mmCIF file of C-alpha atoms in Angstrom:
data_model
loop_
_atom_site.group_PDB
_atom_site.id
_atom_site.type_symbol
_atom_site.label_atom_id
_atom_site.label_comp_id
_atom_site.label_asym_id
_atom_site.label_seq_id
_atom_site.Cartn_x
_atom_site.Cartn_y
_atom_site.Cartn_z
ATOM 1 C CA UNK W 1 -16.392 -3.670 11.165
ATOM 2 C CA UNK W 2 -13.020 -2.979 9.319
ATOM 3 C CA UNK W 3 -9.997 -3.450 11.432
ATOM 4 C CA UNK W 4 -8.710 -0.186 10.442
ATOM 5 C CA UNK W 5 -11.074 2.833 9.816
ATOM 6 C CA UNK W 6 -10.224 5.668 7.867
ATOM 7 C CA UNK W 7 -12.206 8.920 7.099
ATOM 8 C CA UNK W 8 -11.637 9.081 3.096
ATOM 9 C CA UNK W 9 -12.135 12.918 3.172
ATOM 10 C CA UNK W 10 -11.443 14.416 1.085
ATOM 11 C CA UNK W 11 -9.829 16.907 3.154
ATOM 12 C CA UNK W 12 -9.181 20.512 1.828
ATOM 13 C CA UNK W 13 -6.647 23.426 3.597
ATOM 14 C CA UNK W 14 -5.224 26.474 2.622
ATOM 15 C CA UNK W 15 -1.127 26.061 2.390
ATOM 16 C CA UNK W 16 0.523 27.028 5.684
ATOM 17 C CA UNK W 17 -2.103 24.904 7.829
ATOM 18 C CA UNK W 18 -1.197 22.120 10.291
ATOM 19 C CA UNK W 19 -2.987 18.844 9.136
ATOM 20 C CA UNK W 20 -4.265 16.250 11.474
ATOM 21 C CA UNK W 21 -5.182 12.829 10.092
ATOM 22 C CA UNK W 22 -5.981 9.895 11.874
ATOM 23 C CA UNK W 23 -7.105 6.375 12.045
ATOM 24 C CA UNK W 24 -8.497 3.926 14.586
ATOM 25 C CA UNK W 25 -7.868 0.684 14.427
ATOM 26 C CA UNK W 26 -9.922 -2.562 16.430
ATOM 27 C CA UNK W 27 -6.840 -5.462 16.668
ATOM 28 C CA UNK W 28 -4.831 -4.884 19.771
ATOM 29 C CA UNK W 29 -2.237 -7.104 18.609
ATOM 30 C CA UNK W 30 -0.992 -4.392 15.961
ATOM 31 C CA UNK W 31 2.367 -3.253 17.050
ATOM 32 C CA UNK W 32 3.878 -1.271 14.163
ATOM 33 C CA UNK W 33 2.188 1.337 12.413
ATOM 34 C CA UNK W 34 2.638 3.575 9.119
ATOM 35 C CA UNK W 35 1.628 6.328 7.263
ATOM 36 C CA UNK W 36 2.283 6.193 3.763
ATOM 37 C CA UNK W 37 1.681 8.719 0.849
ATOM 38 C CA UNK W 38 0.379 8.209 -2.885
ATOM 39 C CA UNK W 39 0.470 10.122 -5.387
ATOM 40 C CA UNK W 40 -2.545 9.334 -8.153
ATOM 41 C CA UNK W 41 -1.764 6.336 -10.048
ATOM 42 C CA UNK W 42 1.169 5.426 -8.118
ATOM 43 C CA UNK W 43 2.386 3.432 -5.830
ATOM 44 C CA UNK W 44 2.458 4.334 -1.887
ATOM 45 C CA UNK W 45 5.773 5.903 -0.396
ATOM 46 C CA UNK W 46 6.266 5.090 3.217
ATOM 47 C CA UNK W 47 6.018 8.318 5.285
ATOM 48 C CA UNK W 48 6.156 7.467 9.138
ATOM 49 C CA UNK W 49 7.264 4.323 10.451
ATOM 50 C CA UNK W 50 6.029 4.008 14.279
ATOM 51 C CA UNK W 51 6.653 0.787 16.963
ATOM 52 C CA UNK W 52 4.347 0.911 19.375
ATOM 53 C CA UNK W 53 2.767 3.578 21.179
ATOM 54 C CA UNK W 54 4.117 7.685 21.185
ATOM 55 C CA UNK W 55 5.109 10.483 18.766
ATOM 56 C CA UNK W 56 8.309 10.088 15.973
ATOM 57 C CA UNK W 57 8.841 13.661 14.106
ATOM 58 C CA UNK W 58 10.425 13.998 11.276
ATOM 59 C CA UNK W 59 10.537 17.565 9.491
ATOM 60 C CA UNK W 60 7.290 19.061 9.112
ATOM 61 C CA UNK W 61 5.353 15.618 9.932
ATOM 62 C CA UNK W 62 4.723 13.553 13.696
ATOM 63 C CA UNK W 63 3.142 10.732 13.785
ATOM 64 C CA UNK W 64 1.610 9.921 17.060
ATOM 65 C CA UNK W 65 0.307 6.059 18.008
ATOM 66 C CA UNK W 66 -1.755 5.632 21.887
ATOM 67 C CA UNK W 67 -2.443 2.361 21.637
ATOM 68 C CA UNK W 68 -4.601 1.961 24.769
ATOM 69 C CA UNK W 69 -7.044 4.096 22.497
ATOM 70 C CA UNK W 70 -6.335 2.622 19.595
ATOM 71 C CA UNK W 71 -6.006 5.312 17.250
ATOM 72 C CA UNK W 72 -2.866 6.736 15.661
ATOM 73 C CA UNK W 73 -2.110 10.299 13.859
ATOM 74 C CA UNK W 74 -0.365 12.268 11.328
ATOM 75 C CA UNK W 75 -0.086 15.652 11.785
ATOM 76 C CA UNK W 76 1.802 17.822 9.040
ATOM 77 C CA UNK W 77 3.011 21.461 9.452
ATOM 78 C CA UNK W 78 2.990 24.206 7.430
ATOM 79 C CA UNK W 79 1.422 22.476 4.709
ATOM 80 C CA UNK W 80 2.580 22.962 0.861
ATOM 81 C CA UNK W 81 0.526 22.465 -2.162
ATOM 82 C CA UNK W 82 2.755 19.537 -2.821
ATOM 83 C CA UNK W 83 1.384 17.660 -0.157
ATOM 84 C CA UNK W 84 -1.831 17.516 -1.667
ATOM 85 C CA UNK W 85 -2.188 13.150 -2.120
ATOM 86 C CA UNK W 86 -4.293 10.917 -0.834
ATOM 87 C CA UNK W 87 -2.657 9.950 2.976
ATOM 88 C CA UNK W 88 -3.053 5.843 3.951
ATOM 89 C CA UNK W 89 -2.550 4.447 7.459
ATOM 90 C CA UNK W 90 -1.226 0.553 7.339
ATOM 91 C CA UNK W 91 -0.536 -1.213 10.223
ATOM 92 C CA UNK W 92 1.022 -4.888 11.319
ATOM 93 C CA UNK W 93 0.443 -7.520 14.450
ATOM 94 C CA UNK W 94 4.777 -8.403 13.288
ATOM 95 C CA UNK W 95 7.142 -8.780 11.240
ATOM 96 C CA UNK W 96 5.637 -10.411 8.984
ATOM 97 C CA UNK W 97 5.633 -7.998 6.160
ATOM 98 C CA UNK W 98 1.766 -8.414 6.176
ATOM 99 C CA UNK W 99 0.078 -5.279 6.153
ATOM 100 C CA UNK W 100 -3.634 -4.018 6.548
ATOM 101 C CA UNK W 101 -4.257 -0.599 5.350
ATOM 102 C CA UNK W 102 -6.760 2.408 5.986
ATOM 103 C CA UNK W 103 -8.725 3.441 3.488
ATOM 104 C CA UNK W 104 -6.795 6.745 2.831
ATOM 105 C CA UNK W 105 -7.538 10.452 3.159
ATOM 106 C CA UNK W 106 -7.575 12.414 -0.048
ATOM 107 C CA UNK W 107 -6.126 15.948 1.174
ATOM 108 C CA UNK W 108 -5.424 18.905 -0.969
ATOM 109 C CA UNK W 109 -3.356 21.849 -0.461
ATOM 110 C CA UNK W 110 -4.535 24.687 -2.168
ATOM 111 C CA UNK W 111 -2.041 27.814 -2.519
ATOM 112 C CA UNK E 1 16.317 3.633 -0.404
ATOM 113 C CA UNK E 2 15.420 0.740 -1.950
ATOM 114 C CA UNK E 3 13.135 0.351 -5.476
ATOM 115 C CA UNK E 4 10.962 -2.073 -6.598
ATOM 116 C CA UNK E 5 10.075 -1.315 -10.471
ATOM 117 C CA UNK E 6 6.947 -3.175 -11.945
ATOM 118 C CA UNK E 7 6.032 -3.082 -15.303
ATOM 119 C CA UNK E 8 3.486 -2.538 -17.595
ATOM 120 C CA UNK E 9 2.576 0.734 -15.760
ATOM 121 C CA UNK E 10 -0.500 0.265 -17.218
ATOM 122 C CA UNK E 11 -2.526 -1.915 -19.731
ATOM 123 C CA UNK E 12 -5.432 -2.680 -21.514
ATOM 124 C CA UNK E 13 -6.801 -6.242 -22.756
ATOM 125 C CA UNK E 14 -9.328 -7.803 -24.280
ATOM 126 C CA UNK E 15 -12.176 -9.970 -22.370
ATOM 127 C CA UNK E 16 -10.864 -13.836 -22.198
ATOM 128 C CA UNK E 17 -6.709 -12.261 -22.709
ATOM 129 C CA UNK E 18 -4.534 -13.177 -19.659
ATOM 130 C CA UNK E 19 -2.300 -10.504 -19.094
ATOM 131 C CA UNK E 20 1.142 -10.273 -16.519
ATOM 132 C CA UNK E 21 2.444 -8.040 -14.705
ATOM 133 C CA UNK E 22 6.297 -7.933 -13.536
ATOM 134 C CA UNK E 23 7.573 -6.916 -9.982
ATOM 135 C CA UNK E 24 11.259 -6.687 -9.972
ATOM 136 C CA UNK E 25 13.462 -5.618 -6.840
ATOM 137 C CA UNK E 26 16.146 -3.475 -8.393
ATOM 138 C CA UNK E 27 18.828 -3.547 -5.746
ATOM 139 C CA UNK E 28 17.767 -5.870 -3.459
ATOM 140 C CA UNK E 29 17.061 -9.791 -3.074
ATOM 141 C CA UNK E 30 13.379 -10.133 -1.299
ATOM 142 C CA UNK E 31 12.686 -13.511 -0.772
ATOM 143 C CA UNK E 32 9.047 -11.997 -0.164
ATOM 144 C CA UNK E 33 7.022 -9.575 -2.287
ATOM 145 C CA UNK E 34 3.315 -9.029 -1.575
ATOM 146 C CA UNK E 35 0.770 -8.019 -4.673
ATOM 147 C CA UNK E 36 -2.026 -5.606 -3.579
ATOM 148 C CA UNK E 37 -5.167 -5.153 -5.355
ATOM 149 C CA UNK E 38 -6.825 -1.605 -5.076
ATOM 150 C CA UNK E 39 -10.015 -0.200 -6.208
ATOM 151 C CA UNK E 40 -10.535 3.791 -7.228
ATOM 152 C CA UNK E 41 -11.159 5.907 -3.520
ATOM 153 C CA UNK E 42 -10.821 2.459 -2.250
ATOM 154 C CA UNK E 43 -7.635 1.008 -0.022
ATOM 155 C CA UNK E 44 -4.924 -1.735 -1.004
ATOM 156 C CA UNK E 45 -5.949 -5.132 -0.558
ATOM 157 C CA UNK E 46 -3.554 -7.883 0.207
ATOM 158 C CA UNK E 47 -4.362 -10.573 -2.430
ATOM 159 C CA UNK E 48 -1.590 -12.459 -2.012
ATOM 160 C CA UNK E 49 2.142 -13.265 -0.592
ATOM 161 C CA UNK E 50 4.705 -14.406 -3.214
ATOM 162 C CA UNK E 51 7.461 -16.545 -1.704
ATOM 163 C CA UNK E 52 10.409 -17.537 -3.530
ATOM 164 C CA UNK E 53 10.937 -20.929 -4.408
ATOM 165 C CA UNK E 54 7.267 -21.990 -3.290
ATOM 166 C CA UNK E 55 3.697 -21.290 -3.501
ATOM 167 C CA UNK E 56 2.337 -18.244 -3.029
ATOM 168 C CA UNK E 57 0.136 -17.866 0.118
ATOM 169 C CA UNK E 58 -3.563 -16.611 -1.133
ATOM 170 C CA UNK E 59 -5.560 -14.236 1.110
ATOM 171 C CA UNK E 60 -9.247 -15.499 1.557
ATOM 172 C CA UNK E 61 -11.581 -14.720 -1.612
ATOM 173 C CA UNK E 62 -8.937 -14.222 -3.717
ATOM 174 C CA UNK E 63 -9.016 -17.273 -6.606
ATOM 175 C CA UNK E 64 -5.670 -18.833 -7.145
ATOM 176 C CA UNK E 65 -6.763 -20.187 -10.401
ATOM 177 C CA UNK E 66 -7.030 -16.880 -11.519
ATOM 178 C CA UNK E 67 -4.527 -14.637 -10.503
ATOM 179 C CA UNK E 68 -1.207 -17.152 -10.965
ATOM 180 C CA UNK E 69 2.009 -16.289 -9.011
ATOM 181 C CA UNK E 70 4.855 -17.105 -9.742
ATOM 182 C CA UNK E 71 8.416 -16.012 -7.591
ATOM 183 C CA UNK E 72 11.050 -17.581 -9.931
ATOM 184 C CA UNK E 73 14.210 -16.026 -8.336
ATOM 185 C CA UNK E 74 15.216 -13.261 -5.764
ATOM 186 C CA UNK E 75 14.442 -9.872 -7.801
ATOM 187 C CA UNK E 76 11.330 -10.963 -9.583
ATOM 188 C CA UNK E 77 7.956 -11.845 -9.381
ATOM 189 C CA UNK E 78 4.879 -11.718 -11.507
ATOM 190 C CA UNK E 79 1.413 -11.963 -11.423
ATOM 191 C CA UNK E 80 -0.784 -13.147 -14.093
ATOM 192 C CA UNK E 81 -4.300 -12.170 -14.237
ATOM 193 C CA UNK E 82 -5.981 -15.123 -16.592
ATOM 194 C CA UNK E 83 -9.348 -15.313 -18.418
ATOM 195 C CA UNK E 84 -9.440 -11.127 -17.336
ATOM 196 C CA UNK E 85 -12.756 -9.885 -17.312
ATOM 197 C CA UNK E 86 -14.072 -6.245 -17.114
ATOM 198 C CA UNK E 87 -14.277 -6.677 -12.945
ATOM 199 C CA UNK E 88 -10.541 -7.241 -12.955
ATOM 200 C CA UNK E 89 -9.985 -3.895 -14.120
ATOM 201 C CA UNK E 90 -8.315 -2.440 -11.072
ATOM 202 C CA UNK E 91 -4.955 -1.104 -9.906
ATOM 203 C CA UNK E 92 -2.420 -3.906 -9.151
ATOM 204 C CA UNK E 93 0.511 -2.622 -6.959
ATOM 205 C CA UNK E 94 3.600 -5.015 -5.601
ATOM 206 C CA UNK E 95 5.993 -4.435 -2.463
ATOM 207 C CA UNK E 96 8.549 -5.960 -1.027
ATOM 208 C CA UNK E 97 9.695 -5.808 2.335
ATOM 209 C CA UNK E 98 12.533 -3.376 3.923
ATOM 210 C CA UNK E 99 15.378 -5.827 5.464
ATOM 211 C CA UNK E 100 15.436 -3.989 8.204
ATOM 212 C CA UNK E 101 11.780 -2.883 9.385
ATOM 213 C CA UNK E 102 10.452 -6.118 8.362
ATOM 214 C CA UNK E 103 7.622 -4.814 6.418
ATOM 215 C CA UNK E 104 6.796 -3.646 3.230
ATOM 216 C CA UNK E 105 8.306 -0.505 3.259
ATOM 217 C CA UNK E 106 9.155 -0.640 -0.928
ATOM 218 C CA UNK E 107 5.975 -0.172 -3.606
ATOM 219 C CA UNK E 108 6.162 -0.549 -7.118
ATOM 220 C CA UNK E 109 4.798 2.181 -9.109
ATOM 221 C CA UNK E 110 1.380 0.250 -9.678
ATOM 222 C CA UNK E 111 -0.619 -1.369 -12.985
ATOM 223 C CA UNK E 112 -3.734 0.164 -14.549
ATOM 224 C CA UNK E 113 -5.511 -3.216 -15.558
ATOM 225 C CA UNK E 114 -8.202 -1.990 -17.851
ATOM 226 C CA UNK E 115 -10.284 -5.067 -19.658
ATOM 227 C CA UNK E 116 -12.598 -4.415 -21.915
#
């Protein structure tokens, strides 16, 4: 079993929806968790940076962690083309810079 | 915020070639930058942690022998793939960590490795 599970998608919206995405995780010791977006053929751009358990907003995304079910979320609003990327969850146990990652969930936008 | 630039963005190399790849933090010292390894519709692997002024610190499976590290001074690290062969071909991708969170917040733009 992977310590974090991802559905890969690939996920496909018209614009204007709310998107939910979401990852479960099996290591009860993780304590911060991310959401990070990549473009094809780049690199990953951090997103959502979340300590613990609850929601952080920021614009048109949340990110929500419950850690007693282990499973976190990204939810974006009123979705634009130019969200269309593929979506990774990462999480740490510390600080210790080390992070394990979700497989990623391809979404596309379509106008 | 902070950028991490890593060049070649990509690259292609002959069977038996050793070829390296550069991970520079542009306005920022990191003591620590981390090199990923990631397959197409696959996730980033942690291959290994570069340290500066030490060894790097190899995640299980992944042979020191062949991917060299090397963390010379605070804004730069490389990693040399040796003796590539057509399963290296992958997407290489460095980070270094965000002084403040602690993690790596900062990615380099990524290296298509392509060995033929």
């Amino acid at each position: 079993q992977k310590e974090v599970e991802q559905d890969p998608g690939p996920l496909s919206v018209p614009e204007g929806a709310i998107v939910s995405l979401n990852c479960t995780y099996s290591n009860s010791a993780f304590q911060y968790f991310m959401w990070y977006r990549q473009y094809s053929r780049k690199g990953p751009e951090l997103l959502m940076y979340t300590y613990s358990s609850g929601n952080k907003e920021d614009g048109r995304f949340t990110a929500q962690v419950d850690k007693s079910s282990k499973y976190i979320s990204l939810f974006i609003r009123d979705s634009q083309p130019s969200d269309s990327a593929t979506y990774l969850c990462a999480m740490s146990v510390g600080n210790t810079g080390k992070l394990i990652f979700g497989q990623g969930t391809t979404l596309q936008v379509k106008p | 915020g902070a950028v991490v630039s890593q060049h070649p963005s990509w690259v292609i190399c002959k069977s038996g070639t050793s070829v390296k790849i550069e991970c520079r933090s542009l306005d920022f010292q990191a003591t620590t930058m981390f090199w990923y390894r990631q397959f197409p519709k696959q996730s980033l692997m942690l291959m290994a942690t570069s340290n500066e002024g030490s060894k790097a610190t190899y995640e299980q499976g992944v042979e020191k022998d062949k991917f060299l590290i090397n963390h010379a001074s605070l804004t730069l690290s490389t990693l040399t793939v040796t003796s590539a062969h057509p399963e290296d071909s992958s997407f290489y991708i460095c980070s270094a960590p965000d002084r403040v969170l602690g993690t790596e917040a900062f990615f380099g733009q990524g290296t298509r490795l392509t060995v033929v």
